[in-house]
Short mmCIF file of N, CA, C and O in Angstrom, two decimals:
data_model
loop_
_atom_site.label_atom_id
_atom_site.label_comp_id
_atom_site.label_asym_id
_atom_site.label_seq_id
_atom_site.Cartn_x
_atom_site.Cartn_y
_atom_site.Cartn_z
N GLN A 1 14.49 31.59 46.83
CA GLN A 1 14.74 31.53 45.41
C GLN A 1 15.80 30.46 45.13
O GLN A 1 16.90 30.52 45.66
N VAL A 2 15.46 29.51 44.32
CA VAL A 2 16.40 28.45 43.97
C VAL A 2 17.37 28.98 42.92
O VAL A 2 16.97 29.52 41.90
N GLN A 3 18.65 28.83 43.18
CA GLN A 3 19.68 29.23 42.23
C GLN A 3 20.12 28.00 41.43
O GLN A 3 20.29 26.92 41.99
N LEU A 4 20.27 28.19 40.13
CA LEU A 4 20.80 27.13 39.28
C LEU A 4 22.19 27.54 38.83
O LEU A 4 22.36 28.64 38.29
N VAL A 5 23.15 26.69 39.03
CA VAL A 5 24.54 26.99 38.69
C VAL A 5 24.96 26.12 37.52
O VAL A 5 24.95 24.88 37.62
N GLU A 6 25.32 26.78 36.42
CA GLU A 6 25.73 26.08 35.22
C GLU A 6 27.25 26.04 35.11
O GLU A 6 27.94 26.96 35.56
N SER A 7 27.74 25.02 34.44
CA SER A 7 29.16 24.94 34.15
C SER A 7 29.36 24.07 32.93
O SER A 7 28.45 23.33 32.52
N GLY A 8 30.55 24.15 32.35
CA GLY A 8 30.92 23.23 31.28
C GLY A 8 31.00 23.81 29.90
O GLY A 8 31.40 23.12 28.96
N GLY A 9 30.63 25.07 29.72
CA GLY A 9 30.73 25.67 28.39
C GLY A 9 32.18 25.92 28.01
O GLY A 9 33.10 25.72 28.81
N GLY A 10 32.38 26.36 26.78
CA GLY A 10 33.73 26.67 26.33
C GLY A 10 33.84 26.72 24.83
O GLY A 10 32.83 26.75 24.12
N LEU A 11 35.08 26.71 24.38
CA LEU A 11 35.39 26.76 22.95
C LEU A 11 35.90 25.39 22.51
O LEU A 11 36.78 24.81 23.16
N VAL A 12 35.33 24.89 21.43
CA VAL A 12 35.72 23.58 20.93
C VAL A 12 35.67 23.60 19.41
O VAL A 12 34.91 24.38 18.81
N GLN A 13 36.47 22.76 18.79
CA GLN A 13 36.45 22.66 17.34
C GLN A 13 35.28 21.80 16.88
O GLN A 13 34.78 20.94 17.64
N ALA A 14 34.85 22.01 15.67
CA ALA A 14 33.77 21.20 15.11
C ALA A 14 34.15 19.72 15.21
O ALA A 14 35.29 19.34 14.95
N GLY A 15 33.16 18.93 15.60
CA GLY A 15 33.39 17.51 15.81
C GLY A 15 33.76 17.16 17.24
O GLY A 15 33.77 15.97 17.60
N GLY A 16 34.04 18.16 18.04
CA GLY A 16 34.42 17.92 19.42
C GLY A 16 33.24 17.72 20.34
O GLY A 16 32.07 17.67 19.90
N SER A 17 33.53 17.63 21.63
CA SER A 17 32.51 17.36 22.64
C SER A 17 32.64 18.30 23.82
O SER A 17 33.73 18.77 24.14
N LEU A 18 31.52 18.54 24.45
CA LEU A 18 31.46 19.27 25.71
C LEU A 18 30.38 18.65 26.58
O LEU A 18 29.43 18.05 26.06
N ARG A 19 30.52 18.83 27.89
CA ARG A 19 29.49 18.37 28.81
C ARG A 19 29.07 19.52 29.70
O ARG A 19 29.90 20.10 30.40
N LEU A 20 27.80 19.84 29.64
CA LEU A 20 27.24 20.91 30.47
C LEU A 20 26.62 20.31 31.73
O LEU A 20 26.07 19.22 31.71
N SER A 21 26.69 21.09 32.81
CA SER A 21 26.06 20.70 34.07
C SER A 21 25.21 21.84 34.59
O SER A 21 25.51 23.01 34.35
N CYS A 22 24.17 21.50 35.32
CA CYS A 22 23.30 22.49 35.94
C CYS A 22 22.85 21.92 37.27
O CYS A 22 22.18 20.88 37.30
N ALA A 23 23.19 22.60 38.35
CA ALA A 23 22.87 22.09 39.68
C ALA A 23 22.04 23.10 40.46
O ALA A 23 22.32 24.30 40.43
N ALA A 24 21.07 22.60 41.17
CA ALA A 24 20.28 23.45 42.07
C ALA A 24 21.11 23.73 43.32
O ALA A 24 21.84 22.87 43.81
N SER A 25 20.99 24.95 43.83
CA SER A 25 21.81 25.38 44.97
C SER A 25 21.30 24.84 46.29
O SER A 25 21.98 24.98 47.32
N GLU A 26 20.13 24.24 46.30
CA GLU A 26 19.57 23.71 47.53
C GLU A 26 18.66 22.54 47.18
O GLU A 26 18.26 22.38 46.03
N ASN A 27 18.38 21.75 48.19
CA ASN A 27 17.43 20.67 47.98
C ASN A 27 16.04 21.25 47.79
O ASN A 27 15.66 22.20 48.47
N VAL A 28 15.32 20.68 46.85
CA VAL A 28 13.96 21.14 46.60
C VAL A 28 13.02 19.95 46.72
O VAL A 28 13.46 18.80 46.65
N ASP A 29 11.74 20.25 46.87
CA ASP A 29 10.78 19.17 47.07
C ASP A 29 10.56 18.36 45.80
O ASP A 29 10.48 17.14 45.85
N SER A 30 10.47 19.05 44.65
CA SER A 30 10.12 18.35 43.42
C SER A 30 10.59 19.13 42.20
O SER A 30 10.45 20.36 42.15
N ILE A 31 11.14 18.40 41.24
CA ILE A 31 11.52 18.99 39.95
C ILE A 31 10.97 18.09 38.86
O ILE A 31 11.64 17.16 38.41
N PRO A 32 9.76 18.34 38.41
CA PRO A 32 9.16 17.44 37.41
C PRO A 32 9.89 17.46 36.07
O PRO A 32 9.95 16.44 35.39
N THR A 33 10.42 18.62 35.70
CA THR A 33 11.04 18.74 34.39
C THR A 33 12.29 19.60 34.47
O THR A 33 12.29 20.65 35.10
N MET A 34 13.33 19.13 33.77
CA MET A 34 14.56 19.89 33.61
C MET A 34 14.77 20.09 32.11
O MET A 34 14.58 19.15 31.34
N THR A 35 15.19 21.28 31.73
CA THR A 35 15.28 21.60 30.31
C THR A 35 16.53 22.40 30.01
O THR A 35 16.95 23.24 30.82
N TRP A 36 17.12 22.14 28.85
CA TRP A 36 18.19 22.98 28.30
C TRP A 36 17.62 23.79 27.14
O TRP A 36 16.95 23.24 26.26
N TYR A 37 17.91 25.08 27.16
CA TYR A 37 17.59 25.98 26.06
C TYR A 37 18.89 26.57 25.54
O TYR A 37 19.92 26.52 26.22
N ARG A 38 18.84 27.13 24.36
CA ARG A 38 19.98 27.87 23.85
C ARG A 38 19.51 29.07 23.05
O ARG A 38 18.41 29.08 22.51
N GLN A 39 20.37 30.07 23.01
CA GLN A 39 20.07 31.27 22.25
C GLN A 39 21.31 31.72 21.52
O GLN A 39 22.31 32.07 22.15
N ALA A 40 21.22 31.71 20.21
CA ALA A 40 22.32 32.19 19.36
C ALA A 40 22.12 33.68 19.09
O ALA A 40 21.00 34.18 19.16
N PRO A 41 23.18 34.38 18.75
CA PRO A 41 23.06 35.82 18.47
C PRO A 41 22.03 36.10 17.38
O PRO A 41 22.05 35.47 16.32
N GLY A 42 21.12 37.01 17.67
CA GLY A 42 20.12 37.40 16.70
C GLY A 42 18.98 36.42 16.53
O GLY A 42 18.13 36.61 15.65
N LYS A 43 18.97 35.38 17.35
CA LYS A 43 17.90 34.37 17.23
C LYS A 43 17.14 34.25 18.54
O LYS A 43 17.60 34.67 19.60
N GLU A 44 15.97 33.65 18.45
CA GLU A 44 15.16 33.44 19.64
C GLU A 44 15.69 32.24 20.43
O GLU A 44 16.35 31.36 19.87
N ARG A 45 15.38 32.24 21.70
CA ARG A 45 15.76 31.11 22.53
C ARG A 45 14.98 29.88 22.08
O ARG A 45 13.77 29.96 21.84
N GLU A 46 15.66 28.74 22.00
CA GLU A 46 15.01 27.51 21.55
C GLU A 46 15.27 26.38 22.53
O GLU A 46 16.31 26.34 23.18
N LEU A 47 14.32 25.47 22.59
CA LEU A 47 14.47 24.30 23.44
C LEU A 47 15.41 23.32 22.78
O LEU A 47 15.29 23.02 21.59
N VAL A 48 16.35 22.82 23.54
CA VAL A 48 17.32 21.85 23.03
C VAL A 48 16.95 20.44 23.47
O VAL A 48 16.90 19.52 22.66
N ALA A 49 16.71 20.26 24.77
CA ALA A 49 16.39 18.94 25.30
C ALA A 49 15.73 19.10 26.66
O ALA A 49 15.98 20.09 27.36
N SER A 50 14.92 18.13 27.01
CA SER A 50 14.29 18.14 28.32
C SER A 50 14.25 16.72 28.86
O SER A 50 14.33 15.74 28.10
N ILE A 51 14.13 16.63 30.18
CA ILE A 51 14.03 15.32 30.83
C ILE A 51 13.09 15.44 32.01
O ILE A 51 13.13 16.44 32.75
N THR A 52 12.23 14.46 32.18
CA THR A 52 11.32 14.46 33.31
C THR A 52 11.95 13.73 34.48
O THR A 52 12.96 13.04 34.35
N SER A 53 11.31 13.84 35.63
CA SER A 53 11.80 13.15 36.83
C SER A 53 11.72 11.63 36.65
O SER A 53 12.42 10.90 37.36
N ASP A 54 10.91 11.18 35.70
CA ASP A 54 10.82 9.75 35.41
C ASP A 54 11.88 9.31 34.41
O ASP A 54 11.95 8.13 34.06
N GLY A 55 12.67 10.29 33.93
CA GLY A 55 13.74 9.95 33.01
C GLY A 55 13.36 9.97 31.54
O GLY A 55 14.15 9.54 30.70
N VAL A 56 12.20 10.51 31.22
CA VAL A 56 11.79 10.58 29.82
C VAL A 56 12.44 11.82 29.19
O VAL A 56 12.24 12.94 29.66
N ALA A 57 13.17 11.59 28.13
CA ALA A 57 13.92 12.66 27.47
C ALA A 57 13.32 13.00 26.11
O ALA A 57 12.80 12.12 25.41
N ASN A 58 13.42 14.27 25.76
CA ASN A 58 13.00 14.73 24.45
C ASN A 58 14.08 15.67 23.90
O ASN A 58 14.74 16.37 24.67
N TYR A 59 14.24 15.65 22.58
CA TYR A 59 15.29 16.43 21.95
C TYR A 59 14.76 17.21 20.76
O TYR A 59 13.84 16.76 20.06
N ALA A 60 15.36 18.36 20.51
CA ALA A 60 15.12 19.05 19.25
C ALA A 60 15.70 18.21 18.12
O ALA A 60 16.71 17.52 18.30
N ASP A 61 15.07 18.27 16.97
CA ASP A 61 15.53 17.46 15.84
C ASP A 61 16.99 17.77 15.50
O ASP A 61 17.74 16.88 15.08
N SER A 62 17.39 19.01 15.69
CA SER A 62 18.73 19.42 15.30
C SER A 62 19.84 18.79 16.14
O SER A 62 21.00 18.80 15.73
N VAL A 63 19.49 18.22 17.29
CA VAL A 63 20.53 17.65 18.16
C VAL A 63 20.34 16.16 18.41
O VAL A 63 21.17 15.54 19.08
N LYS A 64 19.28 15.59 17.88
CA LYS A 64 19.03 14.16 18.09
C LYS A 64 20.21 13.34 17.58
O LYS A 64 20.72 13.57 16.49
N GLY A 65 20.61 12.38 18.40
CA GLY A 65 21.72 11.51 18.03
C GLY A 65 23.08 12.09 18.37
O GLY A 65 24.09 11.39 18.28
N ARG A 66 23.13 13.36 18.74
CA ARG A 66 24.41 13.99 19.08
C ARG A 66 24.48 14.41 20.54
O ARG A 66 25.54 14.38 21.15
N PHE A 67 23.36 14.85 21.09
CA PHE A 67 23.31 15.31 22.48
C PHE A 67 22.58 14.28 23.33
O PHE A 67 21.66 13.60 22.85
N ALA A 68 22.96 14.20 24.59
CA ALA A 68 22.29 13.30 25.53
C ALA A 68 22.09 14.02 26.85
O ALA A 68 23.05 14.47 27.47
N ILE A 69 20.83 14.10 27.28
CA ILE A 69 20.49 14.75 28.55
C ILE A 69 20.36 13.69 29.62
O ILE A 69 19.90 12.58 29.35
N SER A 70 20.76 14.04 30.82
CA SER A 70 20.65 13.09 31.93
C SER A 70 20.54 13.86 33.24
O SER A 70 20.70 15.08 33.27
N GLN A 71 20.28 13.13 34.31
CA GLN A 71 20.20 13.74 35.63
C GLN A 71 20.84 12.80 36.64
O GLN A 71 20.94 11.60 36.40
N ASP A 72 21.27 13.36 37.77
CA ASP A 72 21.90 12.51 38.77
C ASP A 72 20.84 11.77 39.57
O ASP A 72 19.66 12.01 39.42
N SER A 73 21.29 10.84 40.39
CA SER A 73 20.36 9.99 41.13
C SER A 73 19.54 10.80 42.12
O SER A 73 18.39 10.44 42.43
N ALA A 74 20.09 11.88 42.63
CA ALA A 74 19.33 12.74 43.55
C ALA A 74 18.36 13.64 42.80
O ALA A 74 17.50 14.28 43.42
N LYS A 75 18.53 13.71 41.50
CA LYS A 75 17.64 14.47 40.62
C LYS A 75 17.60 15.95 40.95
O LYS A 75 16.54 16.59 40.89
N ILE A 76 18.77 16.48 41.32
CA ILE A 76 18.87 17.92 41.46
C ILE A 76 19.98 18.49 40.58
O ILE A 76 20.25 19.69 40.62
N THR A 77 20.60 17.64 39.80
CA THR A 77 21.63 18.06 38.85
C THR A 77 21.31 17.47 37.48
O THR A 77 20.96 16.30 37.37
N MET A 78 21.45 18.32 36.48
CA MET A 78 21.18 17.90 35.11
C MET A 78 22.45 18.03 34.28
O MET A 78 23.26 18.94 34.54
N TYR A 79 22.61 17.16 33.33
CA TYR A 79 23.78 17.17 32.47
C TYR A 79 23.33 17.15 31.01
O TYR A 79 22.23 16.71 30.69
N MET A 80 24.21 17.61 30.16
CA MET A 80 24.01 17.39 28.74
C MET A 80 25.35 17.12 28.08
O MET A 80 26.23 18.00 28.08
N GLN A 81 25.51 15.92 27.60
CA GLN A 81 26.69 15.53 26.83
C GLN A 81 26.45 15.92 25.39
O GLN A 81 25.47 15.49 24.78
N MET A 82 27.34 16.75 24.86
CA MET A 82 27.21 17.23 23.48
C MET A 82 28.37 16.70 22.66
O MET A 82 29.53 17.06 22.92
N ASN A 83 28.06 15.86 21.70
CA ASN A 83 29.06 15.26 20.83
C ASN A 83 28.87 15.74 19.40
O ASN A 83 27.81 16.26 19.05
N SER A 84 29.88 15.53 18.60
CA SER A 84 29.82 15.91 17.18
C SER A 84 29.32 17.34 17.02
O SER A 84 28.43 17.62 16.21
N LEU A 85 29.90 18.22 17.78
CA LEU A 85 29.44 19.61 17.77
C LEU A 85 29.68 20.27 16.42
O LEU A 85 30.68 19.99 15.74
N LYS A 86 28.75 21.15 16.08
CA LYS A 86 28.81 21.87 14.81
C LYS A 86 28.85 23.38 15.08
O LYS A 86 28.39 23.83 16.14
N PRO A 87 29.34 24.16 14.16
CA PRO A 87 29.36 25.61 14.36
C PRO A 87 27.97 26.18 14.66
O PRO A 87 27.85 27.14 15.43
N GLU A 88 26.96 25.57 14.08
CA GLU A 88 25.59 26.06 14.33
C GLU A 88 25.09 25.75 15.74
O GLU A 88 24.02 26.20 16.13
N ASP A 89 25.85 25.00 16.52
CA ASP A 89 25.51 24.78 17.93
C ASP A 89 25.99 25.93 18.81
O ASP A 89 25.69 25.97 20.01
N THR A 90 26.75 26.85 18.24
CA THR A 90 27.24 27.98 18.99
C THR A 90 26.09 28.82 19.53
O THR A 90 25.21 29.24 18.78
N ALA A 91 26.08 29.02 20.85
CA ALA A 91 25.00 29.75 21.50
C ALA A 91 25.31 29.86 22.99
O ALA A 91 26.24 29.22 23.49
N VAL A 92 24.50 30.63 23.68
CA VAL A 92 24.49 30.61 25.13
C VAL A 92 23.45 29.57 25.54
O VAL A 92 22.31 29.62 25.09
N TYR A 93 23.86 28.64 26.37
CA TYR A 93 22.99 27.57 26.81
C TYR A 93 22.48 27.87 28.23
O TYR A 93 23.27 28.20 29.13
N TYR A 94 21.18 27.75 28.39
CA TYR A 94 20.53 28.04 29.67
C TYR A 94 19.83 26.78 30.18
O TYR A 94 19.18 26.07 29.42
N CYS A 95 19.92 26.55 31.47
CA CYS A 95 19.15 25.46 32.05
C CYS A 95 17.91 26.03 32.75
O CYS A 95 17.91 27.18 33.20
N ASN A 96 16.92 25.22 32.81
CA ASN A 96 15.64 25.60 33.41
C ASN A 96 15.10 24.43 34.20
O ASN A 96 15.08 23.29 33.71
N PHE A 97 14.67 24.71 35.42
CA PHE A 97 14.00 23.70 36.23
C PHE A 97 12.59 24.17 36.53
O PHE A 97 12.40 25.31 36.99
N LEU A 98 11.63 23.35 36.24
CA LEU A 98 10.28 23.58 36.76
C LEU A 98 10.25 22.90 38.12
O LEU A 98 10.36 21.67 38.20
N ALA A 99 10.15 23.69 39.18
CA ALA A 99 10.36 23.11 40.51
C ALA A 99 9.55 23.84 41.57
O ALA A 99 9.06 24.95 41.36
N ARG A 100 9.43 23.17 42.71
CA ARG A 100 8.87 23.83 43.89
C ARG A 100 9.80 23.53 45.06
O ARG A 100 10.34 22.43 45.19
N ARG A 101 10.00 24.53 45.88
CA ARG A 101 10.95 24.38 46.98
C ARG A 101 10.39 23.48 48.07
O ARG A 101 11.09 22.63 48.62
N ARG A 102 9.11 23.69 48.39
CA ARG A 102 8.47 22.90 49.44
C ARG A 102 7.15 22.37 48.92
O ARG A 102 6.60 22.87 47.94
N ARG A 103 6.62 21.38 49.56
CA ARG A 103 5.42 20.71 49.09
C ARG A 103 4.23 21.67 48.95
O ARG A 103 3.39 21.51 48.08
N MET A 104 4.17 22.70 49.79
CA MET A 104 3.02 23.62 49.76
C MET A 104 3.23 24.75 48.76
O MET A 104 2.34 25.55 48.53
N ASP A 105 4.42 24.82 48.16
CA ASP A 105 4.69 25.88 47.19
C ASP A 105 4.07 25.55 45.84
O ASP A 105 3.78 24.39 45.53
N VAL A 106 3.92 26.59 45.01
CA VAL A 106 3.52 26.36 43.63
C VAL A 106 4.78 26.08 42.81
O VAL A 106 5.90 26.46 43.20
N TYR A 107 4.60 25.44 41.68
CA TYR A 107 5.74 25.20 40.79
C TYR A 107 6.12 26.50 40.07
O TYR A 107 5.25 27.24 39.63
N ARG A 108 7.41 26.72 39.96
CA ARG A 108 7.92 27.90 39.27
C ARG A 108 9.06 27.49 38.36
O ARG A 108 9.68 26.45 38.53
N ASN A 109 9.33 28.36 37.39
CA ASN A 109 10.48 28.16 36.52
C ASN A 109 11.70 28.87 37.09
O ASN A 109 11.65 30.06 37.42
N PHE A 110 12.79 28.15 37.21
CA PHE A 110 14.05 28.72 37.66
C PHE A 110 15.06 28.57 36.53
O PHE A 110 15.09 27.55 35.83
N TRP A 111 15.93 29.61 36.38
CA TRP A 111 16.86 29.66 35.27
C TRP A 111 18.30 29.75 35.74
O TRP A 111 18.60 30.41 36.75
N GLY A 112 19.16 29.11 34.98
CA GLY A 112 20.59 29.29 35.19
C GLY A 112 21.06 30.58 34.56
O GLY A 112 20.32 31.25 33.82
N GLN A 113 22.32 30.92 34.81
CA GLN A 113 22.88 32.19 34.34
C GLN A 113 23.31 32.13 32.88
O GLN A 113 23.56 33.16 32.27
N GLY A 114 23.38 30.95 32.33
CA GLY A 114 23.80 30.78 30.95
C GLY A 114 25.29 30.49 30.86
O GLY A 114 26.09 31.02 31.63
N THR A 115 25.63 29.64 29.92
CA THR A 115 27.04 29.33 29.67
C THR A 115 27.28 29.33 28.16
O THR A 115 26.48 28.79 27.39
N GLN A 116 28.37 29.96 27.75
CA GLN A 116 28.67 30.11 26.33
C GLN A 116 29.30 28.85 25.77
O GLN A 116 30.25 28.31 26.33
N VAL A 117 28.76 28.40 24.66
CA VAL A 117 29.35 27.30 23.90
C VAL A 117 29.69 27.86 22.52
O VAL A 117 28.82 28.39 21.82
N THR A 118 30.95 27.75 22.16
CA THR A 118 31.40 28.24 20.86
C THR A 118 32.08 27.10 20.12
O THR A 118 33.01 26.48 20.65
N VAL A 119 31.59 26.82 18.92
CA VAL A 119 32.15 25.75 18.10
C VAL A 119 32.78 26.37 16.86
O VAL A 119 32.10 27.01 16.06
N SER A 120 34.07 26.18 16.72
CA SER A 120 34.79 26.76 15.58
C SER A 120 34.84 25.77 14.44
O SER A 120 34.89 24.55 14.64
N SER A 121 34.83 26.30 13.24
CA SER A 121 34.85 25.42 12.05
C SER A 121 36.27 25.07 11.64
O SER A 121 37.24 25.63 12.13
#
């Protein structure tokens, strides 16, 4: 079972910045897609941003121009730089890797434990 370890959440004032990280606990054969989701209290989990192994990124309209997703050169760590944060960005942020551990394995979704981001007004 691949473990994803998240870090970087916290409390910040509106207009501030945070950088989230998500790292796989072991080397894996392939990670075609890495994704950040978030879930605010009383709301459904929503996709925030995703990036493919080729570096193609997609963003929710609500974060375009403010958030930037990236991955390291080894492509087992994902980052999200969050700028110009707003109170409505407050949520638990989860990372997700669509990955397979070995070439003969099937692709599975792996999830991080979640990290709290709180933006005060």
